Each structure stands twice: as C-alpha cells, then as structure tokens.
Amino acid sequence: MTLTPSKNKAKTSTAPPVNTVGSLPGMAVERTHPTLRQLAVEKLKHTIVEGHLPPGSRLVERKLCELLDVSRSIVRETLGQLEAEGWITKEPYKGPTVAVIDEDSIRQIFEMRAAVEGYVAALCAERATPAQIEELEASINAMDEAQASGNAEAQIEAIEDFYEVLLEAAGNALMASYLASQRSRLARLRRLSLSHASRACASVEEKRGILLAIRNRDPKRAKSLAEQHVWNSSESLLAVLRKDN
C-alpha cells in the first residue's frame, strides 16, 4: 500500500494575535486631583457625619449649590452618588433627604462589624508587634483624655487611630480595605452611640480589655471581647434612637 501526500492545504488560523501587557496601547493612567463631584461628596458626607444635617433633613439643590459653591449638575451627580451609597433617600413630593438610620440598618452594620472586628482582634493577638501594642495603648489613653474633657472630635479621632493600628497589626489588607470603605458610615454611628457619657466611659474600658487580651497573646479572648464591644455599642445606639423617637 502506497501512501501519497494529501493535496489539502493546512488551514490558516484566523484567531487574532494575543497582546502581551507590554504591547497594549493606551494603558497609561494619569494622576489627577479629586474632581469637584468627589470633593462635594466628601464634604456633604462629612456634614452629615458631624450631625449638621440630621436624619430627615431636606436637601434643596439651590441651597446646596450655594453652600458647596458648585453647579447644579455637580449637585445632582453628588446626590445621585450619595443615594446609591445609602446616605440619602428620595421620596415623592419631598425630594432628597438625609437617610434615617433605622434598626434594621443598624443590625446589618453591627453584624458585619462583629464578624470582622472580632476576627481582626484575634489576628492582632497573634501578630501584633510590641510597638503596635504600645500604639494601641496610646490611642486608648487619648480616648480616655478626650472623653474626660468632653472633646468629641478628639475622641472620634483616637478611636479611628485605635482601629487603624488594630487593622495594620492584623496584617489582612482585604479586611482593612473593607472597613476603610465603611469609615464615614461607622463614624456617624459612633458619634451617636457616644453621645451618652456612660457609653463613652464603657467603650474605653472595653477597649482596655481587648488590649489586655492582645498583650497576653490570647486570640480567643480578644475575639470574644471585640465582638461583645460591638454588641454593646449597638445596644447603646439603639437606646439613643429609641429615645429620640
């Protein structure tokens, strides 16, 4: 049996060439300053967090244009983003208003906090360096001093410093990124929760307990105390809201 070469030519592939990273055009990213919309969003968030625009406050476009010194189109984009993030709501015949903090929203936020912060505290007990432990203690002392002097701004700042060190010591960038995205929302809730002096004092002592567990390298206790701290904060906040209503 004689084999003869096939007369059919091999088919030419028509698949497009695969680009490598080095050959992709137009990938350069320019570093830019925040846009007017971004600045307006952060300014309005800060005003809400500070309590200058309490829940239920109407947001009139014309007045916001004057206060923020931006165009109406920027204000509308800003309100659209804040609505998407849950900071404001739009009701028929009423327009945009600052979102009311309801009990279901609080439950969801604090469930998330308890799960994440408990685990962060456990990791911190395993991984924190001696220097980071000293930074945590310094933050708690700053909270105590701010609370004693009635300086709410300094107290919130010290609390945020505490969590920043805690997250750094835990060594988990994904959890740190997630909590950072919730920073403004949590600051708003903390301000309400700490409006009672008794809660402010208790919060400091609870953090001292968490720190002791971290110092003793006891992840299980650090996790338990951090979770309980979150639930205590939740109960305090709910008590404030129920009283106001």
Short mmCIF file of C-alpha atoms in Angstrom, two decimals:
data_model
loop_
_atom_site.label_atom_id
_atom_site.label_comp_id
_atom_site.label_asym_id
_atom_site.label_seq_id
_atom_site.Cartn_x
_atom_site.Cartn_y
_atom_site.Cartn_z
CA MET A 1 0.00 0.00 0.00
CA THR A 2 1.48 3.30 -1.14
CA LEU A 3 0.97 6.46 0.92
CA THR A 4 0.62 9.66 -1.08
CA PRO A 5 0.83 13.17 0.34
CA SER A 6 -2.50 14.90 0.94
CA LYS A 7 -3.40 17.61 -1.52
CA ASN A 8 -5.38 19.56 1.10
CA LYS A 9 -3.52 22.54 2.41
CA ALA A 10 -3.41 23.16 6.15
CA LYS A 11 -5.98 25.73 7.23
CA THR A 12 -4.57 29.09 8.23
CA SER A 13 -5.63 30.22 11.72
CA THR A 14 -7.71 33.41 11.72
CA ALA A 15 -7.56 33.93 15.50
CA PRO A 16 -6.36 37.42 16.39
CA PRO A 17 -2.90 37.71 17.90
CA VAL A 18 -2.78 37.76 21.69
CA ASN A 19 -1.50 41.02 23.09
CA THR A 20 1.01 40.97 25.88
CA VAL A 21 0.86 43.56 28.64
CA GLY A 22 3.79 45.38 27.11
CA SER A 23 2.03 45.76 23.75
CA LEU A 24 -1.36 47.08 24.98
CA PRO A 25 -1.91 50.65 23.75
CA GLY A 26 -3.40 53.49 25.76
CA MET A 27 -2.89 51.97 29.22
CA ALA A 28 -1.14 54.92 30.85
CA VAL A 29 -3.02 56.30 33.87
CA GLU A 30 -2.53 59.93 34.77
CA ARG A 31 -2.54 61.00 38.40
CA THR A 32 -5.27 63.60 38.81
CA HIS A 33 -6.64 65.72 41.61
CA PRO A 34 -10.08 64.90 43.07
CA THR A 35 -12.92 66.13 40.87
CA LEU A 36 -15.43 68.70 42.05
CA ARG A 37 -18.01 65.94 42.40
CA GLN A 38 -15.69 63.86 44.60
CA LEU A 39 -14.96 66.87 46.79
CA ALA A 40 -18.66 67.70 47.04
CA VAL A 41 -19.49 64.10 48.00
CA GLU A 42 -16.90 64.03 50.78
CA LYS A 43 -17.94 67.46 52.06
CA LEU A 44 -21.61 66.50 52.23
CA LYS A 45 -20.78 63.16 53.89
CA HIS A 46 -18.69 64.97 56.49
CA THR A 47 -21.52 67.41 57.19
CA ILE A 48 -23.92 64.51 57.74
CA VAL A 49 -21.45 62.65 59.97
CA GLU A 50 -20.89 65.80 62.06
CA GLY A 51 -24.62 66.00 62.67
CA HIS A 52 -25.09 69.36 60.97
CA LEU A 53 -27.57 67.63 58.65
CA PRO A 54 -29.51 65.25 60.93
CA PRO A 55 -31.60 62.34 59.60
CA GLY A 56 -34.66 63.53 57.74
CA SER A 57 -33.15 66.90 56.71
CA ARG A 58 -34.29 68.09 53.28
CA LEU A 59 -31.54 68.71 50.74
CA VAL A 60 -32.52 71.58 48.45
CA GLU A 61 -30.44 71.75 45.26
CA ARG A 62 -30.33 75.54 45.13
CA LYS A 63 -29.06 75.85 48.69
CA LEU A 64 -26.51 73.09 48.16
CA CYS A 65 -25.20 74.92 45.09
CA GLU A 66 -24.60 77.98 47.26
CA LEU A 67 -23.11 76.10 50.20
CA LEU A 68 -20.79 73.92 48.12
CA ASP A 69 -20.12 76.64 45.51
CA VAL A 70 -20.64 74.24 42.61
CA SER A 71 -23.04 73.98 39.68
CA ARG A 72 -26.46 72.35 39.83
CA SER A 73 -25.23 69.49 37.63
CA ILE A 74 -22.47 68.72 40.15
CA VAL A 75 -25.01 68.80 42.99
CA ARG A 76 -27.28 66.39 41.13
CA GLU A 77 -24.38 63.98 40.48
CA THR A 78 -23.40 64.25 44.14
CA LEU A 79 -26.91 63.49 45.35
CA GLY A 80 -27.12 60.56 42.94
CA GLN A 81 -23.94 59.02 44.33
CA LEU A 82 -25.00 59.58 47.95
CA GLU A 83 -28.38 57.99 47.23
CA ALA A 84 -26.65 54.95 45.69
CA GLU A 85 -24.47 54.64 48.81
CA GLY A 86 -27.45 54.90 51.15
CA TRP A 87 -26.67 58.31 52.64
CA ILE A 88 -29.81 59.96 51.32
CA THR A 89 -33.24 58.89 50.14
CA LYS A 90 -35.65 60.42 47.64
CA GLU A 91 -39.33 60.50 48.46
CA PRO A 92 -42.20 61.58 46.20
CA TYR A 93 -43.21 65.23 46.64
CA LYS A 94 -40.42 65.74 49.18
CA GLY A 95 -37.17 65.43 47.27
CA PRO A 96 -33.83 64.17 48.63
CA THR A 97 -33.45 63.92 52.40
CA VAL A 98 -30.74 62.62 54.73
CA ALA A 99 -31.41 58.93 55.29
CA VAL A 100 -32.96 57.97 58.62
CA ILE A 101 -30.96 55.35 60.49
CA ASP A 102 -33.39 52.50 61.19
CA GLU A 103 -32.95 49.49 63.43
CA ASP A 104 -32.62 47.04 60.55
CA SER A 105 -29.75 49.04 59.04
CA ILE A 106 -28.03 49.16 62.42
CA ARG A 107 -28.45 45.41 62.85
CA GLN A 108 -26.83 44.70 59.48
CA ILE A 109 -23.92 47.08 60.04
CA PHE A 110 -23.16 45.79 63.52
CA GLU A 111 -23.42 42.16 62.45
CA MET A 112 -20.77 42.94 59.86
CA ARG A 113 -18.66 44.78 62.45
CA ALA A 114 -18.84 41.96 64.99
CA ALA A 115 -17.77 39.35 62.43
CA VAL A 116 -14.89 41.37 61.00
CA GLU A 117 -13.62 43.16 64.11
CA GLY A 118 -13.71 40.01 66.22
CA TYR A 119 -11.52 38.21 63.73
CA VAL A 120 -9.24 41.24 63.40
CA ALA A 121 -8.71 41.32 67.17
CA ALA A 122 -7.84 37.61 67.16
CA LEU A 123 -5.28 38.10 64.39
CA CYS A 124 -3.88 41.09 66.21
CA ALA A 125 -3.34 38.99 69.35
CA GLU A 126 -1.26 36.60 67.24
CA ARG A 127 0.63 39.09 65.07
CA ALA A 128 0.92 42.49 66.76
CA THR A 129 4.43 43.71 67.44
CA PRO A 130 5.35 45.21 70.83
CA ALA A 131 5.48 48.64 69.18
CA GLN A 132 1.95 48.23 67.78
CA ILE A 133 0.65 47.16 71.19
CA GLU A 134 2.10 50.34 72.67
CA GLU A 135 0.40 52.36 69.92
CA LEU A 136 -2.93 50.74 70.80
CA GLU A 137 -2.45 51.70 74.44
CA ALA A 138 -1.58 55.28 73.47
CA SER A 139 -4.78 55.50 71.41
CA ILE A 140 -6.88 54.25 74.33
CA ASN A 141 -5.26 56.78 76.67
CA ALA A 142 -6.05 59.52 74.14
CA MET A 143 -9.70 58.34 74.07
CA ASP A 144 -9.82 58.49 77.85
CA GLU A 145 -8.42 62.03 77.96
CA ALA A 146 -10.77 63.24 75.21
CA GLN A 147 -13.77 61.71 76.93
CA ALA A 148 -12.84 63.29 80.28
CA SER A 149 -12.52 66.73 78.67
CA GLY A 150 -15.71 66.34 76.61
CA ASN A 151 -13.84 66.68 73.29
CA ALA A 152 -15.96 64.56 70.94
CA GLU A 153 -13.79 65.29 67.89
CA ALA A 154 -10.60 64.15 69.63
CA GLN A 155 -12.40 61.07 70.92
CA ILE A 156 -13.56 60.00 67.46
CA GLU A 157 -10.06 60.63 66.09
CA ALA A 158 -8.49 58.49 68.84
CA ILE A 159 -10.97 55.67 68.16
CA GLU A 160 -10.13 55.74 64.47
CA ASP A 161 -6.41 55.68 65.33
CA PHE A 162 -7.03 52.61 67.51
CA TYR A 163 -8.73 50.70 64.70
CA GLU A 164 -6.13 51.79 62.17
CA VAL A 165 -3.36 50.24 64.30
CA LEU A 166 -5.51 47.18 65.02
CA LEU A 167 -6.03 46.56 61.30
CA GLU A 168 -2.38 47.12 60.50
CA ALA A 169 -1.33 44.68 63.22
CA ALA A 170 -3.81 42.06 61.98
CA GLY A 171 -1.98 42.00 58.66
CA ASN A 172 -5.02 41.42 56.44
CA ALA A 173 -5.24 44.06 53.72
CA LEU A 174 -8.63 42.89 52.40
CA MET A 175 -10.38 43.35 55.74
CA ALA A 176 -8.62 46.67 56.24
CA SER A 177 -9.82 47.83 52.83
CA TYR A 178 -13.40 46.80 53.55
CA LEU A 179 -13.57 48.60 56.90
CA ALA A 180 -11.89 51.65 55.38
CA SER A 181 -14.73 51.81 52.84
CA GLN A 182 -17.17 51.98 55.76
CA ARG A 183 -15.23 54.62 57.71
CA SER A 184 -17.64 57.54 57.26
CA ARG A 185 -20.70 55.40 57.96
CA LEU A 186 -19.14 53.98 61.14
CA ALA A 187 -18.04 57.44 62.29
CA ARG A 188 -21.64 58.62 62.03
CA LEU A 189 -22.88 55.73 64.18
CA ARG A 190 -20.05 56.12 66.71
CA ARG A 191 -20.90 59.77 67.19
CA LEU A 192 -24.49 58.86 68.02
CA SER A 193 -23.52 55.95 70.28
CA LEU A 194 -21.00 58.03 72.24
CA SER A 195 -23.46 60.87 72.80
CA HIS A 196 -24.12 59.26 76.20
CA ALA A 197 -21.23 59.85 78.60
CA SER A 198 -21.78 56.46 80.27
CA ARG A 199 -21.26 54.67 76.95
CA ALA A 200 -18.14 56.72 76.23
CA CYS A 201 -16.60 55.59 79.54
CA ALA A 202 -17.60 51.96 78.99
CA SER A 203 -16.17 52.00 75.47
CA VAL A 204 -12.73 52.96 76.79
CA GLU A 205 -12.75 50.22 79.41
CA GLU A 206 -13.89 47.62 76.87
CA LYS A 207 -11.01 48.54 74.59
CA ARG A 208 -8.61 48.19 77.52
CA GLY A 209 -9.90 44.63 77.96
CA ILE A 210 -9.33 43.88 74.27
CA LEU A 211 -5.82 45.32 74.54
CA LEU A 212 -5.03 43.15 77.58
CA ALA A 213 -6.07 40.02 75.66
CA ILE A 214 -3.88 41.10 72.74
CA ARG A 215 -0.96 41.77 75.07
CA ASN A 216 -1.44 38.33 76.64
CA ARG A 217 -1.49 36.72 73.16
CA ASP A 218 -4.97 35.31 73.75
CA PRO A 219 -6.77 35.34 70.34
CA LYS A 220 -9.91 33.62 71.60
CA ARG A 221 -10.50 36.15 74.38
CA ALA A 222 -9.57 39.10 72.15
CA LYS A 223 -12.15 37.95 69.60
CA SER A 224 -14.85 37.45 72.24
CA LEU A 225 -14.25 40.85 73.85
CA ALA A 226 -14.17 42.64 70.49
CA GLU A 227 -17.47 41.06 69.46
CA GLN A 228 -19.06 41.95 72.80
CA HIS A 229 -17.79 45.52 72.44
CA VAL A 230 -19.59 45.80 69.10
CA TRP A 231 -22.87 44.45 70.51
CA ASN A 232 -22.65 46.83 73.48
CA SER A 233 -22.17 49.73 71.07
CA SER A 234 -25.17 48.51 69.08
CA GLU A 235 -27.40 48.44 72.16
CA SER A 236 -26.28 51.92 73.15
CA LEU A 237 -27.02 53.29 69.71
CA LEU A 238 -30.46 51.69 69.59
CA ALA A 239 -31.25 53.18 73.00
CA VAL A 240 -30.33 56.65 71.71
CA LEU A 241 -32.50 56.27 68.61
CA ARG A 242 -35.49 54.93 70.56
CA LYS A 243 -35.24 57.82 73.00
CA ASP A 244 -35.16 60.37 70.16
CA ASN A 245 -38.18 58.74 68.53
#
